[in-house]
Tab-separated table of N, CA, C and O in Angstrom:
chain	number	residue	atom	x	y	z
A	1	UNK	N	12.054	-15.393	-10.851
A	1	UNK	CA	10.809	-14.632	-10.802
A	1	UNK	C	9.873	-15.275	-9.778
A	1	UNK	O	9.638	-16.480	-9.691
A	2	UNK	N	9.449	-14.443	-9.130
A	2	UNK	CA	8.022	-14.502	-8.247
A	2	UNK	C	7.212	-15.921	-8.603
A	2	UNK	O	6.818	-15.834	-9.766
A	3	UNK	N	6.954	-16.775	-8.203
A	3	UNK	CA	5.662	-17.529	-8.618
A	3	UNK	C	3.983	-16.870	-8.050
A	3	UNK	O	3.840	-16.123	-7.082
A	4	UNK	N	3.292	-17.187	-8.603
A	4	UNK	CA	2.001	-16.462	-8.049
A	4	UNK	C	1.466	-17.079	-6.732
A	4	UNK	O	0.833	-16.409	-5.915
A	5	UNK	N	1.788	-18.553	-6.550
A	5	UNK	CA	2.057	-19.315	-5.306
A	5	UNK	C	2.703	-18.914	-3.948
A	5	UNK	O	2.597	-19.285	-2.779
A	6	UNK	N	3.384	-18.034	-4.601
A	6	UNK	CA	4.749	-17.488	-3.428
A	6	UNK	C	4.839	-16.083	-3.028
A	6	UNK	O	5.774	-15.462	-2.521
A	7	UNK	N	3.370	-15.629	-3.450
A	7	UNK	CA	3.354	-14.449	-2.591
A	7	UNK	C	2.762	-14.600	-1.163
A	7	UNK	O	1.949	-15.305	-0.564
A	8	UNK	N	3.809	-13.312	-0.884
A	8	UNK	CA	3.295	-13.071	0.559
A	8	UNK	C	2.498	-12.276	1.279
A	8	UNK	O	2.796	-11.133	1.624
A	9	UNK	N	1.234	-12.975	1.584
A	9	UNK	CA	0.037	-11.884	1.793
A	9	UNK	C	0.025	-10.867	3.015
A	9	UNK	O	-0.819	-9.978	3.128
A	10	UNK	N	1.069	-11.101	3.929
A	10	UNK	CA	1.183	-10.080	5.157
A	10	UNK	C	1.981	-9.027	4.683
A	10	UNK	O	2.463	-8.280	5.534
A	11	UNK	N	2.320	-8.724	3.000
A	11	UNK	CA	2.957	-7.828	3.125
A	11	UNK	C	1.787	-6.896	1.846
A	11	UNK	O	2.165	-5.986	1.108
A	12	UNK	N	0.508	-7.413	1.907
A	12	UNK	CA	-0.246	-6.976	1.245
A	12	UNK	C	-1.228	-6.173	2.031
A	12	UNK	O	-2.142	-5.601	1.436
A	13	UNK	N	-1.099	-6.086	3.376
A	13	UNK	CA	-1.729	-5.151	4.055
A	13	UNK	C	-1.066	-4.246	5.486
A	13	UNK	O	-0.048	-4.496	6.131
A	14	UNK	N	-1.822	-3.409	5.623
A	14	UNK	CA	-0.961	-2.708	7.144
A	14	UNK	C	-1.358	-4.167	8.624
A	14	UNK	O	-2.170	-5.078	8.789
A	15	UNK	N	-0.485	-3.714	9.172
A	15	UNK	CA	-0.272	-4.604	10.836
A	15	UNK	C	-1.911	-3.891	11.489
A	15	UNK	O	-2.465	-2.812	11.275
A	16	UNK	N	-2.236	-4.926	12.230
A	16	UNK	CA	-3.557	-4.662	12.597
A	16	UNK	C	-3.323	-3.393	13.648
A	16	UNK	O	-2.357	-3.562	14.392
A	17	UNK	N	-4.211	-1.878	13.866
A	17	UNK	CA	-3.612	-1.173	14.492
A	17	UNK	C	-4.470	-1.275	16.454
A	17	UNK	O	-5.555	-1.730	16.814
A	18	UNK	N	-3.957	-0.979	16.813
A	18	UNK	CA	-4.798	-0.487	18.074
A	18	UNK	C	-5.316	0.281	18.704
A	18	UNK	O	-4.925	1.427	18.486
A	19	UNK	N	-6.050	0.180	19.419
A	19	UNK	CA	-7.190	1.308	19.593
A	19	UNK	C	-6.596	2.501	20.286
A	19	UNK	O	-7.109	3.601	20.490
A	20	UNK	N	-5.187	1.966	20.664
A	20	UNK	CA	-4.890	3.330	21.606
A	20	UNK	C	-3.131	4.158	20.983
A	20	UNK	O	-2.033	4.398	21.485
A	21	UNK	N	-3.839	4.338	19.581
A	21	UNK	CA	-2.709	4.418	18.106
A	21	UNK	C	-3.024	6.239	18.327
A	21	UNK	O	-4.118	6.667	18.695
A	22	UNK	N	-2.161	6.875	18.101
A	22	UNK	CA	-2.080	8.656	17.948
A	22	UNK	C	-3.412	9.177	16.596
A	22	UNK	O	-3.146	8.489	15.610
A	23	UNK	N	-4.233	9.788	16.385
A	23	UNK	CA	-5.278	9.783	15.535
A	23	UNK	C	-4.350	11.071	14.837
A	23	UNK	O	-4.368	11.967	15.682
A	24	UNK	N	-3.610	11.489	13.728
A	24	UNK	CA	-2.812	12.344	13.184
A	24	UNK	C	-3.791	13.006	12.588
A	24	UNK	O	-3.969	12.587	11.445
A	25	UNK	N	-4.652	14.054	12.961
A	25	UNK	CA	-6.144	14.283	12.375
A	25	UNK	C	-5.087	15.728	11.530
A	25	UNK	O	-5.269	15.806	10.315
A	26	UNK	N	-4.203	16.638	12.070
A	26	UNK	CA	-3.703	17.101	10.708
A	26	UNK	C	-3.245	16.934	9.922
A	26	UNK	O	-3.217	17.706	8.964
A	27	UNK	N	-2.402	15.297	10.022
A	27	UNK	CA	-1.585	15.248	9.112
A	27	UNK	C	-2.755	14.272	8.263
A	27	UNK	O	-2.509	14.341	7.059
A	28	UNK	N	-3.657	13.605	8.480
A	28	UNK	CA	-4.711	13.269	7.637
A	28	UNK	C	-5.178	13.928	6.624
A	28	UNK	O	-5.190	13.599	5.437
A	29	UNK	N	-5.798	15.451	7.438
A	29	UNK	CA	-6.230	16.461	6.875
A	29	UNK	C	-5.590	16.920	5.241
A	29	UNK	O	-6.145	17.176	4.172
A	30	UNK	N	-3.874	16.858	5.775
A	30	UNK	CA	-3.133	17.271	4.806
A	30	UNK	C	-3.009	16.244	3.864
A	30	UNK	O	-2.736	16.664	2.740
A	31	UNK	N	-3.096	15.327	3.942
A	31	UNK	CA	-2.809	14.441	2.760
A	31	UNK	C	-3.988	13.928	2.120
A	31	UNK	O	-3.979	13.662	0.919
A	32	UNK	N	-5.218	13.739	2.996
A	32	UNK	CA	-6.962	14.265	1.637
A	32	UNK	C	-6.895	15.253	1.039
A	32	UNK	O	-7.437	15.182	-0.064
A	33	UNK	N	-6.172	16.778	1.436
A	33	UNK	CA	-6.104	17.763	0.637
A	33	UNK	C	-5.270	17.271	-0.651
A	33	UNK	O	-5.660	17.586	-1.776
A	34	UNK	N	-4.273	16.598	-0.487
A	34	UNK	CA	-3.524	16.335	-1.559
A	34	UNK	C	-3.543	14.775	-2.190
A	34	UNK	O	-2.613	14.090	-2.616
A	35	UNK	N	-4.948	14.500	-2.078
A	35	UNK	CA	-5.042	13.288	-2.984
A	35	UNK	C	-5.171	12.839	-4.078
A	35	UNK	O	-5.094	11.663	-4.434
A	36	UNK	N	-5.398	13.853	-4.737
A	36	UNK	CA	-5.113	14.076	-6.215
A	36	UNK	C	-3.867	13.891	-6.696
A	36	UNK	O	-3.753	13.804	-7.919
A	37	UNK	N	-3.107	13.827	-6.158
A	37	UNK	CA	-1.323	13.974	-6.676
A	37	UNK	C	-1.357	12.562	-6.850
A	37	UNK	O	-2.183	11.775	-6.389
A	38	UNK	N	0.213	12.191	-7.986
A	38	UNK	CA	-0.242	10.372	-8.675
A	38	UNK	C	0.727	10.105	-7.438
A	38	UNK	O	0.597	9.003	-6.906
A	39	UNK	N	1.842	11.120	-6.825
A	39	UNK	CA	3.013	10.752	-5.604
A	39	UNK	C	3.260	11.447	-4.167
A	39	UNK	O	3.841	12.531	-4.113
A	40	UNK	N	2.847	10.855	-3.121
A	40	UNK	CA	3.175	11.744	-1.949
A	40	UNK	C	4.322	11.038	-1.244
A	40	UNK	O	4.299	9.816	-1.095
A	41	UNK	N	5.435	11.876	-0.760
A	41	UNK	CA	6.420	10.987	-0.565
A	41	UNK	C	6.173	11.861	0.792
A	41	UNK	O	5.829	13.037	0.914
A	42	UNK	N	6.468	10.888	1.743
A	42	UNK	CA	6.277	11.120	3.237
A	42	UNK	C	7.402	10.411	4.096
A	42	UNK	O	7.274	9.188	4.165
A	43	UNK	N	8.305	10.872	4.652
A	43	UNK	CA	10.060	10.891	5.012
A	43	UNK	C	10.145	11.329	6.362
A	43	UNK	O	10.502	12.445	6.741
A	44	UNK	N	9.855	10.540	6.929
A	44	UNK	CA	10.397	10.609	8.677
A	44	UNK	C	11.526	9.182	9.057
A	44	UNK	O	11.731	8.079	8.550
A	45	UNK	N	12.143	10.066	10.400
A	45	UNK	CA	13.100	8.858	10.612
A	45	UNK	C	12.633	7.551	11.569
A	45	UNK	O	11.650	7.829	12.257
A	46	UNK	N	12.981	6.615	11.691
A	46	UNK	CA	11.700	5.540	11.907
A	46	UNK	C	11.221	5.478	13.377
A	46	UNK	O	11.939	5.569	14.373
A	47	UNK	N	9.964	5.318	13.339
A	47	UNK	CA	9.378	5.248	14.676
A	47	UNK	C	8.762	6.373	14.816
A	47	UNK	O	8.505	6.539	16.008
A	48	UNK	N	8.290	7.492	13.969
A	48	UNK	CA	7.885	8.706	13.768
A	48	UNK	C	6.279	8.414	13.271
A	48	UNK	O	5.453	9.326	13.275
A	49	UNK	N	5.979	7.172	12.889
A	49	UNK	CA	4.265	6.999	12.914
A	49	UNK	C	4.163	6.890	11.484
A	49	UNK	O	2.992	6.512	11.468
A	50	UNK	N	4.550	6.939	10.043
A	50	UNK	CA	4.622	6.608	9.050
A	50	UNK	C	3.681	5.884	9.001
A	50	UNK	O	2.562	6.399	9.009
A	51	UNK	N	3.819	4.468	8.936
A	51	UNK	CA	3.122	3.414	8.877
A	51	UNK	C	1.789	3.425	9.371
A	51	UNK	O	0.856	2.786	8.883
A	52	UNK	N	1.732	4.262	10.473
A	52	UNK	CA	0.224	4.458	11.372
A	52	UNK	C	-0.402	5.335	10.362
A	52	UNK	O	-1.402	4.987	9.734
A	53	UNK	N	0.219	6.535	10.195
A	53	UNK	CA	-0.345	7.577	9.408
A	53	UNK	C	-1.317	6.847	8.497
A	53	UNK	O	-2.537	6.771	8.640
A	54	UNK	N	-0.621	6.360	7.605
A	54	UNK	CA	-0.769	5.826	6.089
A	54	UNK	C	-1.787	5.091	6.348
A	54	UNK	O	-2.844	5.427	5.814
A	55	UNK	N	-1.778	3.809	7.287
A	55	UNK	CA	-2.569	3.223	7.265
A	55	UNK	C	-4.650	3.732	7.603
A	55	UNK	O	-5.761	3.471	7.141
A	56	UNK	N	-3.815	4.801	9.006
A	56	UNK	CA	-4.776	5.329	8.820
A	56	UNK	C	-5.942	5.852	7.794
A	56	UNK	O	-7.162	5.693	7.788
A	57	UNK	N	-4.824	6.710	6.724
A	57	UNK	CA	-5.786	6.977	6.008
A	57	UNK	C	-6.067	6.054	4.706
A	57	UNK	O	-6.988	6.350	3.945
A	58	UNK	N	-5.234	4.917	4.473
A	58	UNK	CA	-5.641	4.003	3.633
A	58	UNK	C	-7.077	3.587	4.119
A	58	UNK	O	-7.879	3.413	3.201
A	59	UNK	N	-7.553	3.392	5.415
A	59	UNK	CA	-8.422	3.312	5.965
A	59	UNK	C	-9.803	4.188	5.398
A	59	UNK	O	-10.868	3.750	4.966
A	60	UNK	N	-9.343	5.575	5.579
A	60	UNK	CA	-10.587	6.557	5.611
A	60	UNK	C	-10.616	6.685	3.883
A	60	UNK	O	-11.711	6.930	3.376
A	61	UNK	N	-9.533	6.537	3.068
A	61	UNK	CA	-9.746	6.444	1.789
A	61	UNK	C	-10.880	5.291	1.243
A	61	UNK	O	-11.881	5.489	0.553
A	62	UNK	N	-10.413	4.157	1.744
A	62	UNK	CA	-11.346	3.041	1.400
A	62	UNK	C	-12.733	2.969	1.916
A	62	UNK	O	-13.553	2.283	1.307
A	63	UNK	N	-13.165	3.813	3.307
A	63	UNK	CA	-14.511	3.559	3.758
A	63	UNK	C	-15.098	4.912	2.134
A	63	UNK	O	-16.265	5.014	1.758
A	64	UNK	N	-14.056	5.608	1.601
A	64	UNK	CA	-15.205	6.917	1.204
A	64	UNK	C	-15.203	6.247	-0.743
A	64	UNK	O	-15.515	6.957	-1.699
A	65	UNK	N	-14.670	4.444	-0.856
A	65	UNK	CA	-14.961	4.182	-1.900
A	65	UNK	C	-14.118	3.920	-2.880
A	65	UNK	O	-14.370	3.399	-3.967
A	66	UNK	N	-12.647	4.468	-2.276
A	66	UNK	CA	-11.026	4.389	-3.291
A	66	UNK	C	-10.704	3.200	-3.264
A	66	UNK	O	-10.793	2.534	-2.233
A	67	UNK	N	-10.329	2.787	-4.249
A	67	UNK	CA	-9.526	1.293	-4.422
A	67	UNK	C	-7.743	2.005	-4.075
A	67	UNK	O	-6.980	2.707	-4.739
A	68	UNK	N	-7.692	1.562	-3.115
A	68	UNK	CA	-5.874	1.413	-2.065
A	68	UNK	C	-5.603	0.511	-1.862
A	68	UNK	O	-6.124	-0.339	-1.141
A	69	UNK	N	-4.267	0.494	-2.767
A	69	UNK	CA	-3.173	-1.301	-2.385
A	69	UNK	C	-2.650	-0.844	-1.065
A	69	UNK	O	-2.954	0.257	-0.605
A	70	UNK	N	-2.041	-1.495	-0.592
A	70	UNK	CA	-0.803	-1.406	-0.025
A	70	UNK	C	-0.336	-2.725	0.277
A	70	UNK	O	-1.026	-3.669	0.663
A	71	UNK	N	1.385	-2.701	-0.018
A	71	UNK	CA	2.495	-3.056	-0.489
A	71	UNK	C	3.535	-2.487	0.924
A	71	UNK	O	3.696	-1.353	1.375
A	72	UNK	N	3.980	-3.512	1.245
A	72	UNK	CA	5.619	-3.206	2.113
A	72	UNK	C	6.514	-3.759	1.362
A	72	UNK	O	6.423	-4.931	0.996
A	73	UNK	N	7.431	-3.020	1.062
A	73	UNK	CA	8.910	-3.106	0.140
A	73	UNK	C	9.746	-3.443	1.448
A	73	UNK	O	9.307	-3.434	2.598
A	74	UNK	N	10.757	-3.677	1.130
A	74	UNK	CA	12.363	-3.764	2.038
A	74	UNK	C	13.320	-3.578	0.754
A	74	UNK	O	13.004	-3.525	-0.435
A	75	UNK	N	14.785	-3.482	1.457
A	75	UNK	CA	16.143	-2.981	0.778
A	75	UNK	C	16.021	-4.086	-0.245
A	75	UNK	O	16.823	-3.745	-1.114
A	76	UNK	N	15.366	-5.418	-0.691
A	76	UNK	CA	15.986	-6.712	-1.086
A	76	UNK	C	15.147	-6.804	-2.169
A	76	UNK	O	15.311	-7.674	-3.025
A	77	UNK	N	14.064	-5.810	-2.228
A	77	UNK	CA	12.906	-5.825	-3.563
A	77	UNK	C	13.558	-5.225	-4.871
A	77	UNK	O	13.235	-4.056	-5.085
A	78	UNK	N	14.177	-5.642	-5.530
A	78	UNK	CA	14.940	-5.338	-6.453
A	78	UNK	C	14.867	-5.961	-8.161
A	78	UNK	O	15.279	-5.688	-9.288
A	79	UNK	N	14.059	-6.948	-7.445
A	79	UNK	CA	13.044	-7.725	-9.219
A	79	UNK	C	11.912	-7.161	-9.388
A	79	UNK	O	10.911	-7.460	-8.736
A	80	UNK	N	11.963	-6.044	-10.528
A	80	UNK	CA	10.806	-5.503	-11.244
A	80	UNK	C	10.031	-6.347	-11.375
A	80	UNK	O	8.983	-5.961	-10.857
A	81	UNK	N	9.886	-7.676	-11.932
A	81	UNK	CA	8.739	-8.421	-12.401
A	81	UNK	C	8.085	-8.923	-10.863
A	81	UNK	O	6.871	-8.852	-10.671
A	82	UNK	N	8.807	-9.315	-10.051
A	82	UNK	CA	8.264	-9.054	-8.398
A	82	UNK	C	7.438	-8.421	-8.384
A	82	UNK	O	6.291	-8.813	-8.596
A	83	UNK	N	7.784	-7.143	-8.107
A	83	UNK	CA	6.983	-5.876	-7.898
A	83	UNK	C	5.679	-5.711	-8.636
A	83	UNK	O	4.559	-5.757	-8.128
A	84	UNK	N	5.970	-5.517	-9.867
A	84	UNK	CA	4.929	-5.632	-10.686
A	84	UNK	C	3.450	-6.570	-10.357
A	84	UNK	O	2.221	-6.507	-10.343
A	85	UNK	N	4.816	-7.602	-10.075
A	85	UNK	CA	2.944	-9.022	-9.049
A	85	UNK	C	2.981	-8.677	-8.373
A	85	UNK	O	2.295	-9.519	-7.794
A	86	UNK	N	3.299	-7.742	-7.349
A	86	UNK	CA	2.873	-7.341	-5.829
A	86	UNK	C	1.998	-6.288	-6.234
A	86	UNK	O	0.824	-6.609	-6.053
A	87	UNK	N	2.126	-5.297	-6.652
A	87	UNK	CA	1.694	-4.138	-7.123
A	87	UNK	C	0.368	-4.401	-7.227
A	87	UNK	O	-0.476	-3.919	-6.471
A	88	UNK	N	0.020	-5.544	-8.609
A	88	UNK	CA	-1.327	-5.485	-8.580
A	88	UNK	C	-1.904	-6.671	-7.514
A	88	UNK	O	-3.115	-6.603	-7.302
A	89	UNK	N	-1.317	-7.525	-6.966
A	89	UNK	CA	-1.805	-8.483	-5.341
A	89	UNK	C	-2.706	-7.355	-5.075
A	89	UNK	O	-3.921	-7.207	-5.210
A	90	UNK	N	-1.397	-6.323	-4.500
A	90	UNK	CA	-2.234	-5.160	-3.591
A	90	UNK	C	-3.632	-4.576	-4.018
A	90	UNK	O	-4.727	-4.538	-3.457
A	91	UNK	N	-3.058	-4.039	-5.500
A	91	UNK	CA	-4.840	-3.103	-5.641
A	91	UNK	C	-5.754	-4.336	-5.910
A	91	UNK	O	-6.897	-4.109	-5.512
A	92	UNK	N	-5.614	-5.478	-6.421
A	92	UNK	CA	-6.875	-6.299	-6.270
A	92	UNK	C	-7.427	-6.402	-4.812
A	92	UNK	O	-8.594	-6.462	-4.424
A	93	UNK	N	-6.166	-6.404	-4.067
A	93	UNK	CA	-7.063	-6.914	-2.710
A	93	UNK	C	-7.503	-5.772	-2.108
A	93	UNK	O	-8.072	-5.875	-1.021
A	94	UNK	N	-7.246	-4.028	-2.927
A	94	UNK	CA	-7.513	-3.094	-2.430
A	94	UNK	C	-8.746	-2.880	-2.901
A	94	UNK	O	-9.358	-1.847	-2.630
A	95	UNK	N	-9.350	-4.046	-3.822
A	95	UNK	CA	-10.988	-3.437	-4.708
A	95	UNK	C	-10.815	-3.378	-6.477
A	95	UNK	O	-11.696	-3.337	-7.336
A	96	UNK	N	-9.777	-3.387	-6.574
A	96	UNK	CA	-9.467	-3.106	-7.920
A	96	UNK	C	-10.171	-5.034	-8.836
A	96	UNK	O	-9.851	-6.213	-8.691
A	97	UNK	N	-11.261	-4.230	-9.755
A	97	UNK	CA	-11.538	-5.678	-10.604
A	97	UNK	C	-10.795	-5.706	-11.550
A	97	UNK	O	-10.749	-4.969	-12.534
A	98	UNK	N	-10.169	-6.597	-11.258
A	98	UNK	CA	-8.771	-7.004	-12.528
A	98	UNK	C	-9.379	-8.603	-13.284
A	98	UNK	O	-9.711	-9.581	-12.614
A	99	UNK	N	-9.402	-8.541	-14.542
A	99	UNK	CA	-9.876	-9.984	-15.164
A	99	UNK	C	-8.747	-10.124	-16.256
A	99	UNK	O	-8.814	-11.057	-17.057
A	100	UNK	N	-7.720	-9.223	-16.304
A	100	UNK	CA	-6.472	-9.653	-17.409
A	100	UNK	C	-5.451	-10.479	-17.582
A	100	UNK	O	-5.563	-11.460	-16.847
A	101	UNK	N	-4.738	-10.491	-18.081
A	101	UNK	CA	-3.413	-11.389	-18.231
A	101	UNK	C	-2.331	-10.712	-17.814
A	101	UNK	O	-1.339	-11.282	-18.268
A	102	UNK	N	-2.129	-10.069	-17.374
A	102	UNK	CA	-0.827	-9.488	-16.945
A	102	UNK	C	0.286	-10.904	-16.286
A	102	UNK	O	1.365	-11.320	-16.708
A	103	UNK	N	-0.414	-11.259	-15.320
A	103	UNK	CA	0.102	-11.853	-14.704
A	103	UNK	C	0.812	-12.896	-15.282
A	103	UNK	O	1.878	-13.177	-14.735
A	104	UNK	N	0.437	-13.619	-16.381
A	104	UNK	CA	0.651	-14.742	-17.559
A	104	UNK	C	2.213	-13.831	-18.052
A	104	UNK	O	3.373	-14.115	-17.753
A	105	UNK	N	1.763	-12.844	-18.775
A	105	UNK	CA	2.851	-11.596	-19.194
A	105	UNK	C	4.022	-11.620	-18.240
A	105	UNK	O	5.165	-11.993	-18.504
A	106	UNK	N	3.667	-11.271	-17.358
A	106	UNK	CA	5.213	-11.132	-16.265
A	106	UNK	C	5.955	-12.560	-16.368
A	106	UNK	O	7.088	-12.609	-16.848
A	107	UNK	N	5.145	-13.999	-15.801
A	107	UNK	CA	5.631	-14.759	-15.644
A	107	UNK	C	6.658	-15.008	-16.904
A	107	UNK	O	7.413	-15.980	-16.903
């Protein structure tokens, strides 16, 4: 299991973007329309802007007040109790006030 020592914080946020990144203002559009949903699964083959997208609007979500983790998985994330401490890494560092024990729990 995970130690709480041994997380890795570059995978607790998006890659810093640059100023001269594609602005996906419909595909933004479309996914504030659908922010209400608890799952948006978004499936391109790689190098298709995914990551930009998202981040993007993890971005415009958080200036309008949403607490947004984000979390990068790979093929090798396969310990639930992992995940679980990444999961909440992320939304704390997304805003989320967490003062519980979970973390005690997993370990």
């Amino acid at each position: 299991m995970l130690p709480l020592d041994q997380v890795i914080v570059t995978r607790l946020s998006p890659r810093t973007q640059g100023a001269h990144l594609l602005v996906r203002e419909r595909l933004l559009r479309a996914l504030e329309a659908e922010k209400s949903r608890r799952l948006i699964v978004i499936e391109a083959p790689a190098g298709y802007g995914k990551t930009n997208l998202l981040s993007q609007w993890r971005e415009q979500r958080m200036k309008d007040g949403a607490i947004v983790g984000w979390l990068m998985l790979d093929q090798d994330d396969r310990n639930v109790a992992d995940l679980i401490i990444y999961i909440l890494h992320a939304l704390i560092r997304g805003g989320l006030q967490y003062e519980g024990t979970l973390f005690e729990h997993v370990q």
